[in-house]
């Protein structure tokens, strides 16, 4: 604890300086050079703060920063990249069905495999590199989309909250697929907003090969296509083709798993056997809230419950502020998919990372703050988000 306290000024001061510069961004549309500088600054500072705090919180003699970034699901993605998928169902010693790597969608481990084969990196380093490159791409896409919708100042604040202040934003730096999913989804929404429908459809197809939550993006693109065709007053081939492409990715992988294992529902069986994930209309989430808030058994369940309720309230506030409908539908659907399934409660904050929409009310409010208040607010939020994620990686005994 003493080491953390002594190191805090080193962390806060440069962070506050950078965020104070971000707060000075003008409201008019930023040029390309300024956009690149903003995105790379946010990436560099948020990554440095996350990794510095993570390094400080690792117990002496424990696994290092790299090992923490490759823990839990990252180890499974790394094994897929190195060894491929299993040939069939897997069972424990008693003959009970168990989960296996077929539960994980293929695009992220495929990119990891390509990178380490081309560069000679080991699979773990390649997995981290793909995640970081994806995060940079995601920040560019989100910044460009939000600049079109709200202006450069709000966009810069939003990506700072996205990369730094979310409680589990550290997952964007790990060997996980969240950063890739967000990059593709935000890129597809940006393309749809620009009317580049074939690009939007292609990116949505790839999103569907990254995580099953791509259903949320498909819903958002359907809304975007309907709005565009209503403006034109006619059906148009390109928006319709984008929808078809968006619907293709996830079913393609599920069918491939079904063909590989000889059952159409094979993926769902593997997922539930290994992780207990199934659609339950939010029953397990409501039970978790009751347990956490009424019994208060441990601050991680309580803080998770409070933060998830906050995300729900912020999403509702975004609706009241008139968010672009496709973005709102996408983000709200990510929220619903996360809360209405029976996945582990301590993973839900990570699964919400790509939603983005619940960050918009905070970004809008901070954009009206003065320069000093904005710098202090962003610094405090980033330090909290970095600390929370580091704690979950170093002290929490379950997967995130």
PDB file of C-alpha atoms in Angstrom, residues 146-347:
ATOM      1  CA  UNK A 146     -18.670  10.544 -32.318  1.00  0.00           C
ATOM      2  CA  UNK A 147     -16.990  13.536 -33.971  1.00  0.00           C
ATOM      3  CA  UNK A 148     -19.589  13.313 -36.733  1.00  0.00           C
ATOM      4  CA  UNK A 149     -22.367  13.064 -34.163  1.00  0.00           C
ATOM      5  CA  UNK A 150     -21.234  15.389 -31.350  1.00  0.00           C
ATOM      6  CA  UNK A 151     -18.015  17.167 -32.288  1.00  0.00           C
ATOM      7  CA  UNK A 152     -14.326  16.594 -31.587  1.00  0.00           C
ATOM      8  CA  UNK A 153     -14.365  17.699 -27.944  1.00  0.00           C
ATOM      9  CA  UNK A 154     -17.054  15.238 -26.852  1.00  0.00           C
ATOM     10  CA  UNK A 155     -15.486  12.506 -28.988  1.00  0.00           C
ATOM     11  CA  UNK A 156     -12.088  12.976 -27.324  1.00  0.00           C
ATOM     12  CA  UNK A 157     -13.638  12.804 -23.865  1.00  0.00           C
ATOM     13  CA  UNK A 158     -15.649   9.701 -24.797  1.00  0.00           C
ATOM     14  CA  UNK A 159     -12.649   7.721 -26.034  1.00  0.00           C
ATOM     15  CA  UNK A 160     -10.742   8.719 -22.886  1.00  0.00           C
ATOM     16  CA  UNK A 161     -13.562   7.281 -20.792  1.00  0.00           C
ATOM     17  CA  UNK A 162     -13.680   4.245 -23.050  1.00  0.00           C
ATOM     18  CA  UNK A 163      -9.974   3.395 -22.871  1.00  0.00           C
ATOM     19  CA  UNK A 164      -9.238   4.556 -19.356  1.00  0.00           C
ATOM     20  CA  UNK A 165     -12.198   4.990 -17.045  1.00  0.00           C
ATOM     21  CA  UNK A 166     -14.336   1.901 -17.602  1.00  0.00           C
ATOM     22  CA  UNK A 167     -13.850  -0.431 -14.638  1.00  0.00           C
ATOM     23  CA  UNK A 168     -12.676  -3.311 -16.836  1.00  0.00           C
ATOM     24  CA  UNK A 169     -11.024  -1.304 -19.622  1.00  0.00           C
ATOM     25  CA  UNK A 170      -7.842  -3.262 -18.898  1.00  0.00           C
ATOM     26  CA  UNK A 171      -9.405  -6.115 -20.890  1.00  0.00           C
ATOM     27  CA  UNK A 172      -8.832  -4.021 -24.016  1.00  0.00           C
ATOM     28  CA  UNK A 173      -5.087  -4.496 -23.415  1.00  0.00           C
ATOM     29  CA  UNK A 174      -5.299  -8.228 -22.732  1.00  0.00           C
ATOM     30  CA  UNK A 175      -5.351 -11.223 -25.045  1.00  0.00           C
ATOM     31  CA  UNK A 176      -9.138 -10.899 -25.278  1.00  0.00           C
ATOM     32  CA  UNK A 177     -11.371 -10.197 -28.276  1.00  0.00           C
ATOM     33  CA  UNK A 178     -13.171  -7.115 -26.875  1.00  0.00           C
ATOM     34  CA  UNK A 179     -10.889  -4.602 -28.610  1.00  0.00           C
ATOM     35  CA  UNK A 180     -11.245  -6.323 -31.991  1.00  0.00           C
ATOM     36  CA  UNK A 181     -15.007  -6.579 -31.588  1.00  0.00           C
ATOM     37  CA  UNK A 182     -15.272  -2.888 -30.745  1.00  0.00           C
ATOM     38  CA  UNK A 183     -13.025  -1.854 -33.643  1.00  0.00           C
ATOM     39  CA  UNK A 184     -15.136  -3.774 -36.165  1.00  0.00           C
ATOM     40  CA  UNK A 185     -18.487  -2.754 -34.687  1.00  0.00           C
ATOM     41  CA  UNK A 186     -17.590   0.943 -34.441  1.00  0.00           C
ATOM     42  CA  UNK A 187     -16.120   0.819 -37.946  1.00  0.00           C
ATOM     43  CA  UNK A 188     -19.340  -0.696 -39.285  1.00  0.00           C
ATOM     44  CA  UNK A 189     -21.482   1.978 -37.607  1.00  0.00           C
ATOM     45  CA  UNK A 190     -19.174   4.703 -38.917  1.00  0.00           C
ATOM     46  CA  UNK A 191     -19.421   3.281 -42.437  1.00  0.00           C
ATOM     47  CA  UNK A 192     -23.215   3.144 -42.163  1.00  0.00           C
ATOM     48  CA  UNK A 193     -23.337   6.767 -41.011  1.00  0.00           C
ATOM     49  CA  UNK A 194     -21.288   7.718 -44.068  1.00  0.00           C
ATOM     50  CA  UNK A 195     -23.494   5.622 -46.368  1.00  0.00           C
ATOM     51  CA  UNK A 196     -20.680   3.166 -47.219  1.00  0.00           C
ATOM     52  CA  UNK A 197     -22.991   0.176 -46.993  1.00  0.00           C
ATOM     53  CA  UNK A 198     -20.797  -2.542 -48.462  1.00  0.00           C
ATOM     54  CA  UNK A 199     -18.006  -1.609 -46.065  1.00  0.00           C
ATOM     55  CA  UNK A 200     -20.478  -1.615 -43.186  1.00  0.00           C
ATOM     56  CA  UNK A 201     -21.752  -5.046 -44.179  1.00  0.00           C
ATOM     57  CA  UNK A 202     -18.263  -6.519 -44.567  1.00  0.00           C
ATOM     58  CA  UNK A 203     -17.172  -5.206 -41.164  1.00  0.00           C
ATOM     59  CA  UNK A 204     -20.383  -6.506 -39.606  1.00  0.00           C
ATOM     60  CA  UNK A 205     -19.718  -9.955 -41.067  1.00  0.00           C
ATOM     61  CA  UNK A 206     -16.262  -9.945 -39.472  1.00  0.00           C
ATOM     62  CA  UNK A 207     -17.793  -8.775 -36.202  1.00  0.00           C
ATOM     63  CA  UNK A 208     -20.018 -11.829 -36.321  1.00  0.00           C
ATOM     64  CA  UNK A 209     -16.910 -14.004 -36.526  1.00  0.00           C
ATOM     65  CA  UNK A 210     -15.471 -12.325 -33.422  1.00  0.00           C
ATOM     66  CA  UNK A 211     -18.191 -12.572 -30.773  1.00  0.00           C
ATOM     67  CA  UNK A 212     -21.840 -13.710 -30.730  1.00  0.00           C
ATOM     68  CA  UNK A 213     -22.791 -10.251 -29.416  1.00  0.00           C
ATOM     69  CA  UNK A 214     -22.520  -9.152 -33.055  1.00  0.00           C
ATOM     70  CA  UNK A 215     -26.298  -9.573 -33.053  1.00  0.00           C
ATOM     71  CA  UNK A 216     -26.346  -6.128 -31.450  1.00  0.00           C
ATOM     72  CA  UNK A 217     -24.480  -4.628 -34.392  1.00  0.00           C
ATOM     73  CA  UNK A 218     -26.810  -6.346 -36.842  1.00  0.00           C
ATOM     74  CA  UNK A 219     -29.766  -4.755 -35.070  1.00  0.00           C
ATOM     75  CA  UNK A 220     -28.102  -1.355 -35.262  1.00  0.00           C
ATOM     76  CA  UNK A 221     -27.359  -1.727 -38.982  1.00  0.00           C
ATOM     77  CA  UNK A 222     -30.939  -2.758 -39.675  1.00  0.00           C
ATOM     78  CA  UNK A 223     -32.097   0.485 -38.053  1.00  0.00           C
ATOM     79  CA  UNK A 224     -29.506   2.496 -40.010  1.00  0.00           C
ATOM     80  CA  UNK A 225     -30.556   0.878 -43.297  1.00  0.00           C
ATOM     81  CA  UNK A 226     -34.259   1.443 -42.636  1.00  0.00           C
ATOM     82  CA  UNK A 227     -33.645   5.113 -41.799  1.00  0.00           C
ATOM     83  CA  UNK A 228     -31.557   5.558 -44.959  1.00  0.00           C
ATOM     84  CA  UNK A 229     -34.161   3.955 -47.199  1.00  0.00           C
ATOM     85  CA  UNK A 230     -36.924   5.991 -45.603  1.00  0.00           C
ATOM     86  CA  UNK A 231     -34.989   9.157 -46.410  1.00  0.00           C
ATOM     87  CA  UNK A 232     -34.595   7.989 -50.016  1.00  0.00           C
ATOM     88  CA  UNK A 233     -38.213   6.881 -50.217  1.00  0.00           C
ATOM     89  CA  UNK A 234     -37.337   3.538 -51.831  1.00  0.00           C
ATOM     90  CA  UNK A 235     -35.703   0.195 -51.269  1.00  0.00           C
ATOM     91  CA  UNK A 236     -31.994   0.252 -52.020  1.00  0.00           C
ATOM     92  CA  UNK A 237     -29.804  -2.721 -52.814  1.00  0.00           C
ATOM     93  CA  UNK A 238     -26.691  -1.692 -50.896  1.00  0.00           C
ATOM     94  CA  UNK A 239     -28.278  -1.239 -47.454  1.00  0.00           C
ATOM     95  CA  UNK A 240     -30.127  -4.531 -47.934  1.00  0.00           C
ATOM     96  CA  UNK A 241     -26.902  -6.286 -48.896  1.00  0.00           C
ATOM     97  CA  UNK A 242     -25.231  -4.832 -45.793  1.00  0.00           C
ATOM     98  CA  UNK A 243     -27.956  -6.415 -43.671  1.00  0.00           C
ATOM     99  CA  UNK A 244     -27.487  -9.781 -45.385  1.00  0.00           C
ATOM    100  CA  UNK A 245     -23.740  -9.671 -44.783  1.00  0.00           C
ATOM    101  CA  UNK A 246     -24.256  -8.634 -41.162  1.00  0.00           C
ATOM    102  CA  UNK A 247     -26.477 -11.664 -40.614  1.00  0.00           C
ATOM    103  CA  UNK A 248     -23.962 -14.108 -42.075  1.00  0.00           C
ATOM    104  CA  UNK A 249     -20.957 -14.148 -39.733  1.00  0.00           C
ATOM    105  CA  UNK A 250     -22.218 -15.671 -36.498  1.00  0.00           C
ATOM    106  CA  UNK A 251     -24.488 -18.290 -38.107  1.00  0.00           C
ATOM    107  CA  UNK A 252     -21.571 -19.347 -40.322  1.00  0.00           C
ATOM    108  CA  UNK A 253     -19.413 -20.168 -37.299  1.00  0.00           C
ATOM    109  CA  UNK A 254     -22.248 -21.857 -35.394  1.00  0.00           C
ATOM    110  CA  UNK A 255     -22.996 -24.034 -38.416  1.00  0.00           C
ATOM    111  CA  UNK A 256     -19.310 -24.893 -38.782  1.00  0.00           C
ATOM    112  CA  UNK A 257     -19.157 -26.006 -35.145  1.00  0.00           C
ATOM    113  CA  UNK A 258     -22.335 -28.024 -35.682  1.00  0.00           C
ATOM    114  CA  UNK A 259     -20.835 -29.699 -38.741  1.00  0.00           C
ATOM    115  CA  UNK A 260     -17.579 -30.417 -36.906  1.00  0.00           C
ATOM    116  CA  UNK A 261     -19.325 -31.990 -33.910  1.00  0.00           C
ATOM    117  CA  UNK A 262     -22.276 -33.552 -35.733  1.00  0.00           C
ATOM    118  CA  UNK A 263     -25.046 -31.546 -34.014  1.00  0.00           C
ATOM    119  CA  UNK A 264     -26.610 -28.258 -35.035  1.00  0.00           C
ATOM    120  CA  UNK A 265     -26.818 -27.098 -31.418  1.00  0.00           C
ATOM    121  CA  UNK A 266     -23.239 -28.129 -30.619  1.00  0.00           C
ATOM    122  CA  UNK A 267     -21.941 -24.635 -29.882  1.00  0.00           C
ATOM    123  CA  UNK A 268     -24.706 -23.952 -27.371  1.00  0.00           C
ATOM    124  CA  UNK A 269     -24.032 -27.272 -25.630  1.00  0.00           C
ATOM    125  CA  UNK A 270     -20.311 -26.512 -25.354  1.00  0.00           C
ATOM    126  CA  UNK A 271     -20.956 -22.984 -24.102  1.00  0.00           C
ATOM    127  CA  UNK A 272     -23.384 -24.013 -21.399  1.00  0.00           C
ATOM    128  CA  UNK A 273     -21.297 -27.002 -20.291  1.00  0.00           C
ATOM    129  CA  UNK A 274     -18.185 -24.889 -19.857  1.00  0.00           C
ATOM    130  CA  UNK A 275     -19.480 -21.507 -18.740  1.00  0.00           C
ATOM    131  CA  UNK A 276     -23.132 -22.000 -17.813  1.00  0.00           C
ATOM    132  CA  UNK A 277     -24.166 -19.345 -20.316  1.00  0.00           C
ATOM    133  CA  UNK A 278     -27.756 -19.460 -21.489  1.00  0.00           C
ATOM    134  CA  UNK A 279     -30.580 -17.015 -22.108  1.00  0.00           C
ATOM    135  CA  UNK A 280     -32.646 -16.656 -18.924  1.00  0.00           C
ATOM    136  CA  UNK A 281     -34.378 -13.288 -19.469  1.00  0.00           C
ATOM    137  CA  UNK A 282     -32.230 -11.692 -16.790  1.00  0.00           C
ATOM    138  CA  UNK A 283     -33.299 -14.027 -13.955  1.00  0.00           C
ATOM    139  CA  UNK A 284     -29.739 -14.752 -12.810  1.00  0.00           C
ATOM    140  CA  UNK A 285     -28.844 -11.061 -13.015  1.00  0.00           C
ATOM    141  CA  UNK A 286     -31.804 -10.047 -10.853  1.00  0.00           C
ATOM    142  CA  UNK A 287     -30.942 -12.798  -8.379  1.00  0.00           C
ATOM    143  CA  UNK A 288     -27.373 -11.496  -8.268  1.00  0.00           C
ATOM    144  CA  UNK A 289     -28.593  -7.949  -7.596  1.00  0.00           C
ATOM    145  CA  UNK A 290     -30.788  -9.118  -4.734  1.00  0.00           C
ATOM    146  CA  UNK A 291     -27.961 -11.123  -3.196  1.00  0.00           C
ATOM    147  CA  UNK A 292     -25.331  -8.412  -3.613  1.00  0.00           C
ATOM    148  CA  UNK A 293     -27.413  -5.448  -2.470  1.00  0.00           C
ATOM    149  CA  UNK A 294     -29.317  -7.118   0.354  1.00  0.00           C
ATOM    150  CA  UNK A 295     -26.566  -9.281   1.821  1.00  0.00           C
ATOM    151  CA  UNK A 296     -23.530  -7.233   0.762  1.00  0.00           C
ATOM    152  CA  UNK A 297     -21.193 -10.235   0.959  1.00  0.00           C
ATOM    153  CA  UNK A 298     -17.958  -8.727  -0.385  1.00  0.00           C
ATOM    154  CA  UNK A 299     -17.284  -5.406  -2.034  1.00  0.00           C
ATOM    155  CA  UNK A 300     -16.648  -6.881  -5.504  1.00  0.00           C
ATOM    156  CA  UNK A 301     -20.235  -8.154  -5.862  1.00  0.00           C
ATOM    157  CA  UNK A 302     -21.576  -4.907  -4.383  1.00  0.00           C
ATOM    158  CA  UNK A 303     -19.431  -2.658  -6.588  1.00  0.00           C
ATOM    159  CA  UNK A 304     -20.264  -4.756  -9.640  1.00  0.00           C
ATOM    160  CA  UNK A 305     -23.973  -4.471  -8.895  1.00  0.00           C
ATOM    161  CA  UNK A 306     -23.740  -0.696  -8.438  1.00  0.00           C
ATOM    162  CA  UNK A 307     -21.704  -0.228 -11.628  1.00  0.00           C
ATOM    163  CA  UNK A 308     -24.077  -2.383 -13.675  1.00  0.00           C
ATOM    164  CA  UNK A 309     -27.082  -0.426 -12.390  1.00  0.00           C
ATOM    165  CA  UNK A 310     -25.174   2.731 -13.295  1.00  0.00           C
ATOM    166  CA  UNK A 311     -24.675   1.434 -16.836  1.00  0.00           C
ATOM    167  CA  UNK A 312     -28.398   0.762 -17.165  1.00  0.00           C
ATOM    168  CA  UNK A 313     -29.271   4.251 -15.903  1.00  0.00           C
ATOM    169  CA  UNK A 314     -26.674   5.888 -18.170  1.00  0.00           C
ATOM    170  CA  UNK A 315     -28.063   4.004 -21.169  1.00  0.00           C
ATOM    171  CA  UNK A 316     -31.534   5.294 -20.348  1.00  0.00           C
ATOM    172  CA  UNK A 317     -30.090   8.807 -20.019  1.00  0.00           C
ATOM    173  CA  UNK A 318     -28.479   8.433 -23.456  1.00  0.00           C
ATOM    174  CA  UNK A 319     -31.893   7.631 -24.901  1.00  0.00           C
ATOM    175  CA  UNK A 320     -33.306  10.806 -23.367  1.00  0.00           C
ATOM    176  CA  UNK A 321     -30.502  12.827 -24.966  1.00  0.00           C
ATOM    177  CA  UNK A 322     -31.434  11.666 -28.476  1.00  0.00           C
ATOM    178  CA  UNK A 323     -28.522   9.403 -29.428  1.00  0.00           C
ATOM    179  CA  UNK A 324     -28.269   8.421 -33.110  1.00  0.00           C
ATOM    180  CA  UNK A 325     -30.784   5.517 -33.249  1.00  0.00           C
ATOM    181  CA  UNK A 326     -28.445   2.860 -34.745  1.00  0.00           C
ATOM    182  CA  UNK A 327     -25.825   3.571 -32.072  1.00  0.00           C
ATOM    183  CA  UNK A 328     -28.437   3.518 -29.340  1.00  0.00           C
ATOM    184  CA  UNK A 329     -29.929   0.226 -30.593  1.00  0.00           C
ATOM    185  CA  UNK A 330     -26.478  -1.330 -30.846  1.00  0.00           C
ATOM    186  CA  UNK A 331     -25.380  -0.245 -27.361  1.00  0.00           C
ATOM    187  CA  UNK A 332     -28.686  -1.099 -25.712  1.00  0.00           C
ATOM    188  CA  UNK A 333     -28.713  -4.547 -27.307  1.00  0.00           C
ATOM    189  CA  UNK A 334     -25.183  -5.214 -26.011  1.00  0.00           C
ATOM    190  CA  UNK A 335     -26.484  -4.255 -22.562  1.00  0.00           C
ATOM    191  CA  UNK A 336     -29.533  -6.531 -22.850  1.00  0.00           C
ATOM    192  CA  UNK A 337     -27.491  -9.468 -24.167  1.00  0.00           C
ATOM    193  CA  UNK A 338     -25.084  -9.099 -21.257  1.00  0.00           C
ATOM    194  CA  UNK A 339     -27.659  -8.784 -18.489  1.00  0.00           C
ATOM    195  CA  UNK A 340     -30.256 -11.256 -19.805  1.00  0.00           C
ATOM    196  CA  UNK A 341     -27.851 -14.207 -19.950  1.00  0.00           C
ATOM    197  CA  UNK A 342     -26.626 -16.378 -17.117  1.00  0.00           C
ATOM    198  CA  UNK A 343     -22.910 -15.639 -17.539  1.00  0.00           C
ATOM    199  CA  UNK A 344     -20.691 -14.945 -14.524  1.00  0.00           C
ATOM    200  CA  UNK A 345     -21.561 -11.677 -12.807  1.00  0.00           C
ATOM    201  CA  UNK A 346     -17.869 -10.765 -12.498  1.00  0.00           C
ATOM    202  CA  UNK A 347     -17.540 -10.902 -16.294  1.00  0.00           C
TER     203      UNK A 347
END
